Structure formats: structure tokens, C-alpha cells
CSV table of C-alpha atoms in Angstrom, one decimal:
chain,number,residue,atom,x,y,z
A,669,UNK,CA,83.1,-157.1,-19.0
A,670,UNK,CA,84.5,-156.5,-15.7
A,671,UNK,CA,82.6,-153.6,-14.0
A,672,UNK,CA,84.2,-150.4,-14.1
A,673,UNK,CA,84.7,-147.8,-11.3
A,674,UNK,CA,81.1,-146.1,-10.6
A,675,UNK,CA,80.7,-143.0,-12.6
A,676,UNK,CA,80.5,-139.5,-10.9
A,677,UNK,CA,77.0,-139.3,-10.6
A,678,UNK,CA,74.8,-136.5,-11.5
A,679,UNK,CA,71.1,-135.8,-11.8
A,680,UNK,CA,69.3,-137.6,-14.3
A,681,UNK,CA,67.3,-136.1,-17.2
A,682,UNK,CA,68.1,-133.1,-19.2
A,683,UNK,CA,71.5,-131.9,-19.0
A,684,UNK,CA,72.0,-128.5,-17.8
A,685,UNK,CA,72.8,-125.8,-20.7
A,686,UNK,CA,76.6,-125.2,-20.5
A,687,UNK,CA,77.7,-128.3,-19.4
A,688,UNK,CA,80.8,-129.9,-20.6
A,689,UNK,CA,79.2,-133.3,-20.5
A,690,UNK,CA,77.4,-134.3,-23.8
A,691,UNK,CA,77.3,-136.5,-26.6
A,692,UNK,CA,80.8,-136.3,-27.7
A,693,UNK,CA,82.3,-137.3,-24.4
A,694,UNK,CA,80.4,-140.3,-24.2
A,695,UNK,CA,81.1,-141.2,-27.9
A,696,UNK,CA,84.7,-140.7,-27.3
A,697,UNK,CA,84.3,-143.0,-24.0
A,698,UNK,CA,82.3,-145.8,-26.2
A,699,UNK,CA,85.3,-145.7,-28.8
A,700,UNK,CA,87.9,-146.0,-26.5
A,701,UNK,CA,86.0,-149.0,-24.7
A,702,UNK,CA,85.9,-150.6,-28.2
A,703,UNK,CA,89.8,-150.6,-28.4
A,704,UNK,CA,89.8,-153.4,-26.2
A,705,UNK,CA,86.2,-155.0,-25.7
A,706,UNK,CA,83.5,-156.2,-28.2
A,707,UNK,CA,80.3,-154.4,-28.4
A,708,UNK,CA,78.4,-157.5,-26.9
A,709,UNK,CA,80.7,-157.3,-23.9
A,710,UNK,CA,79.8,-153.7,-22.8
A,711,UNK,CA,76.6,-152.4,-21.0
A,712,UNK,CA,75.3,-149.2,-21.2
A,713,UNK,CA,76.4,-148.8,-17.4
A,714,UNK,CA,80.2,-149.3,-18.6
A,715,UNK,CA,79.9,-146.7,-21.2
A,716,UNK,CA,78.6,-144.2,-18.5
A,717,UNK,CA,81.4,-145.3,-16.1
A,718,UNK,CA,83.8,-144.6,-18.8
A,719,UNK,CA,82.2,-141.3,-19.5
A,720,UNK,CA,82.1,-140.5,-16.0
A,721,UNK,CA,78.2,-139.6,-16.2
A,722,UNK,CA,74.8,-141.1,-15.1
A,723,UNK,CA,73.4,-144.0,-17.3
A,724,UNK,CA,70.2,-141.7,-17.4
A,725,UNK,CA,72.5,-139.2,-19.4
A,726,UNK,CA,73.4,-141.9,-21.8
A,727,UNK,CA,69.8,-142.7,-22.3
A,728,UNK,CA,68.8,-139.2,-22.7
A,729,UNK,CA,71.3,-138.6,-25.7
A,730,UNK,CA,71.1,-142.0,-27.5
A,731,UNK,CA,67.9,-144.1,-26.1
A,732,UNK,CA,69.9,-147.2,-25.7
A,733,UNK,CA,73.4,-148.8,-25.7
A,734,UNK,CA,72.7,-149.6,-29.5
A,735,UNK,CA,72.0,-145.8,-30.2
A,736,UNK,CA,75.5,-145.5,-28.4
A,737,UNK,CA,76.9,-147.9,-30.9
A,738,UNK,CA,75.3,-146.2,-34.2
A,739,UNK,CA,76.3,-142.9,-33.1
A,740,UNK,CA,79.8,-144.1,-32.4
A,741,UNK,CA,79.9,-145.7,-35.9
A,742,UNK,CA,78.6,-142.9,-37.5
A,743,UNK,CA,81.4,-140.6,-35.9
A,744,UNK,CA,84.4,-143.0,-36.8
A,745,UNK,CA,83.0,-143.2,-40.5
A,746,UNK,CA,83.4,-139.4,-40.2
A,747,UNK,CA,86.6,-139.5,-39.1
A,748,UNK,CA,88.1,-141.9,-41.2
A,749,UNK,CA,86.4,-140.3,-44.6
A,750,UNK,CA,87.8,-136.8,-43.2
A,751,UNK,CA,91.6,-138.3,-42.8
A,752,UNK,CA,91.5,-140.0,-45.9
A,753,UNK,CA,90.5,-137.0,-47.7
A,754,UNK,CA,93.2,-134.9,-46.5
A,755,UNK,CA,95.6,-137.5,-47.2
A,756,UNK,CA,94.3,-138.2,-50.9
A,757,UNK,CA,94.3,-134.2,-51.4
A,758,UNK,CA,98.0,-134.4,-51.4
A,759,UNK,CA,99.6,-135.0,-55.0
A,760,UNK,CA,102.0,-137.7,-56.1
A,761,UNK,CA,102.5,-140.8,-58.3
A,762,UNK,CA,100.2,-143.8,-58.0
A,763,UNK,CA,102.4,-145.9,-55.7
A,764,UNK,CA,103.0,-143.0,-53.4
A,765,UNK,CA,98.9,-142.4,-53.1
A,766,UNK,CA,98.1,-146.0,-52.5
A,767,UNK,CA,100.7,-146.1,-50.0
A,768,UNK,CA,99.3,-143.1,-48.0
A,769,UNK,CA,95.9,-144.8,-48.3
A,770,UNK,CA,97.4,-148.1,-46.9
A,771,UNK,CA,99.0,-146.5,-44.2
A,772,UNK,CA,96.3,-144.4,-43.1
A,773,UNK,CA,93.7,-147.2,-43.3
A,774,UNK,CA,96.0,-149.6,-41.2
A,775,UNK,CA,96.7,-147.0,-38.8
A,776,UNK,CA,93.1,-146.4,-38.2
A,777,UNK,CA,92.4,-150.2,-37.7
A,778,UNK,CA,94.8,-150.5,-35.2
A,779,UNK,CA,93.3,-147.6,-33.2
A,780,UNK,CA,90.0,-148.9,-33.9
A,781,UNK,CA,90.0,-152.9,-34.6
A,782,UNK,CA,86.3,-152.9,-34.2
A,783,UNK,CA,85.5,-150.2,-36.8
A,784,UNK,CA,84.4,-152.0,-39.8
A,785,UNK,CA,82.4,-154.6,-37.8
A,786,UNK,CA,80.7,-151.5,-36.1
A,787,UNK,CA,80.1,-149.6,-39.2
A,788,UNK,CA,78.7,-152.7,-40.9
A,789,UNK,CA,76.4,-153.7,-38.2
A,790,UNK,CA,74.8,-150.3,-36.9
A,791,UNK,CA,74.9,-148.4,-40.4
A,792,UNK,CA,74.8,-150.5,-43.3
A,793,UNK,CA,73.0,-153.8,-41.8
A,794,UNK,CA,70.3,-151.7,-39.6
A,795,UNK,CA,67.0,-151.0,-40.5
A,796,UNK,CA,66.6,-147.6,-42.3
A,797,UNK,CA,65.3,-145.7,-39.8
A,798,UNK,CA,68.0,-146.4,-37.4
A,799,UNK,CA,71.5,-146.9,-39.2
A,800,UNK,CA,72.5,-143.7,-40.7
A,801,UNK,CA,70.8,-140.9,-38.2
A,802,UNK,CA,68.3,-139.9,-41.1
A,803,UNK,CA,70.9,-139.9,-43.9
A,804,UNK,CA,70.8,-142.1,-47.0
A,805,UNK,CA,73.0,-145.1,-46.9
A,806,UNK,CA,74.0,-144.4,-50.9
A,807,UNK,CA,75.1,-140.8,-49.8
A,808,UNK,CA,77.4,-142.4,-47.0
A,809,UNK,CA,78.8,-145.0,-49.3
A,810,UNK,CA,79.1,-142.8,-52.1
A,811,UNK,CA,81.6,-140.4,-49.8
A,812,UNK,CA,83.7,-143.3,-49.1
A,813,UNK,CA,83.8,-144.4,-52.8
A,814,UNK,CA,84.8,-141.0,-54.0
A,815,UNK,CA,88.0,-141.3,-51.9
A,816,UNK,CA,89.0,-144.2,-53.9
A,817,UNK,CA,88.1,-142.8,-57.2
A,818,UNK,CA,90.2,-139.7,-56.2
A,819,UNK,CA,93.1,-142.3,-55.7
A,820,UNK,CA,92.6,-143.5,-59.0
A,821,UNK,CA,92.7,-140.1,-60.8
A,822,UNK,CA,92.4,-140.2,-64.4
A,823,UNK,CA,94.1,-143.6,-64.4
A,824,UNK,CA,93.6,-146.2,-67.4
A,825,UNK,CA,95.0,-149.6,-67.9
A,826,UNK,CA,96.9,-150.6,-70.9
A,827,UNK,CA,93.7,-151.7,-72.2
A,828,UNK,CA,92.4,-148.4,-71.7
A,829,UNK,CA,89.8,-149.3,-69.1
A,830,UNK,CA,89.5,-147.4,-65.8
A,831,UNK,CA,88.9,-149.8,-63.1
A,832,UNK,CA,85.7,-150.3,-61.6
A,833,UNK,CA,86.4,-148.3,-58.2
A,834,UNK,CA,83.7,-150.2,-56.3
A,835,UNK,CA,85.5,-153.2,-56.1
A,836,UNK,CA,88.6,-151.8,-55.5
A,837,UNK,CA,87.1,-149.7,-52.4
A,838,UNK,CA,85.9,-152.9,-50.7
A,839,UNK,CA,89.1,-154.9,-51.2
A,840,UNK,CA,91.1,-152.2,-49.9
A,841,UNK,CA,89.0,-152.1,-46.8
A,842,UNK,CA,89.2,-155.8,-46.7
A,843,UNK,CA,92.7,-156.0,-47.0
A,844,UNK,CA,93.8,-153.6,-44.4
A,845,UNK,CA,91.3,-154.7,-41.8
A,846,UNK,CA,92.2,-158.3,-42.1
A,847,UNK,CA,96.1,-157.6,-41.6
A,848,UNK,CA,94.9,-156.1,-38.3
A,849,UNK,CA,92.7,-159.2,-37.5
A,850,UNK,CA,95.4,-161.9,-38.7
A,851,UNK,CA,98.1,-160.7,-36.0
A,852,UNK,CA,98.3,-164.1,-34.4
A,853,UNK,CA,98.6,-165.8,-38.0
A,854,UNK,CA,101.2,-163.3,-38.9
A,855,UNK,CA,103.5,-163.8,-35.8
A,856,UNK,CA,103.4,-167.7,-36.7
A,857,UNK,CA,104.5,-166.9,-40.2
A,858,UNK,CA,107.3,-164.6,-39.6
A,859,UNK,CA,108.4,-166.2,-36.3
A,860,UNK,CA,111.6,-165.0,-35.5
A,861,UNK,CA,112.3,-163.0,-38.5
A,862,UNK,CA,110.6,-159.9,-38.2
A,863,UNK,CA,109.3,-157.6,-35.6
A,864,UNK,CA,105.6,-156.2,-35.7
A,865,UNK,CA,107.0,-152.9,-37.4
A,866,UNK,CA,108.7,-154.9,-39.9
A,867,UNK,CA,105.9,-157.0,-40.9
A,868,UNK,CA,103.7,-153.9,-40.9
A,869,UNK,CA,105.7,-152.4,-43.2
A,870,UNK,CA,106.6,-155.2,-45.7
A,871,UNK,CA,102.6,-156.1,-45.8
A,872,UNK,CA,102.4,-152.3,-47.0
A,873,UNK,CA,104.9,-152.4,-49.4
A,874,UNK,CA,104.1,-155.6,-50.7
A,875,UNK,CA,100.4,-154.8,-50.9
A,876,UNK,CA,101.0,-151.3,-52.5
A,877,UNK,CA,103.4,-153.0,-55.2
A,878,UNK,CA,100.3,-155.4,-56.0
A,879,UNK,CA,97.8,-153.1,-56.3
A,880,UNK,CA,99.9,-150.5,-58.4
A,881,UNK,CA,100.8,-153.4,-60.6
A,882,UNK,CA,97.4,-154.4,-61.1
A,883,UNK,CA,95.8,-151.1,-61.8
A,884,UNK,CA,98.1,-150.0,-64.3
A,885,UNK,CA,98.2,-153.4,-66.1
């Protein structure tokens, strides 16, 4: 990555009590950088510059660049789970619940295009002592799975079976993530037929119908 402007430097080491500079500022700065840069493109100095702090302060809070990415991944995961819980708390028919979930996830991936990549690498694929900031991975995964279970509610298909929410959980994440990554392909497939917003809405409409029919059948 090309060097950013030098950060406004402060004394290295332990931060002053009451300082406005802290973990959240550095995490938010990292999140902003990851919207336009792959993790491997960033240096600890880039992260410090974005947050306008001394690199020593980043090391103090997180230890290393990997520590910053791990904390950012946890923050992103907490954010999307909180937003999803709020959306899914609203009542409505199955199709409407599916649509709200898809719109939220597509929007979140548009805001944070490296979200899934970061979470899988820095949380789920990391050594147990590193990935989850001490939290059990099963507990982290179960929180996300519970959101899909709430989407299904007490739904039974025509055979009287409840669809396995674990498969649906992974499928929905994959379908919404790949849509954002597939923009170059979509621009070729829909060349001149529809603008980006129309393609986005058409995808959500089609996927809502596909999932609803599969779950109800």
C-alpha cells in the first residue's frame, strides 16, 4: 500500500488516562482501511497513520498487526450479529424475514468487503489461544447460528421436517458474500440491461423466492 500521511505522533508507551485515543479508534481506522485494501497490503504504520497515533500505541494495545486484525474481525462479527438480531426481532412472513436478512448481509458485505475473509482467517482458522480473544469458538458460531434459527422460527416443510439451520447459515453467508465479489461478472452478464442497484435488487428478489420455496417445500 502507498504510504499514508504521517500520523500525529504522541509519546509511545502506556496511554494517558482519559485520552480519546484508544482501541476503538484504531479498530475503526483499520476497518476503514480494509474497505479498500487487502489485509496483506497494510502495515502497522499504515494502521497507525489512519488512526493518527504513534505505531507504539498500536503495539501497546494489540501487540502486532495480526492482533489488530483479530480485534477488528471480532468487532465486525459483533456488529453484524447485533444488526441481524435487531432485524430478525421484527415479525413478518417468511419471505419478508428472508428478504430483510439478505438485504442486511449484502449491505454489510458492501460496507466491509473483506469481512468473511478476515473472520475466517483471524477467528476460526487461528490457533485457539489467538483467534477469539479467549471466547470459545463454539459460542461464537452458535450466536450466528441462532440468528438463522430465529429466521426459520417453527417452520416445517411439507414433509414435516425442520430444515437444518447449519447448512442454511453457511449458504446464506456464501450467497451474500459472493454477490459482492462477483460484481465484475455481473456487469458482463447484465451489460446494458440494468444498473447496479437494479441488479442488486433483482438478486435479492430472486434469492428470497428461491430460499422461501426451498424452505417451504
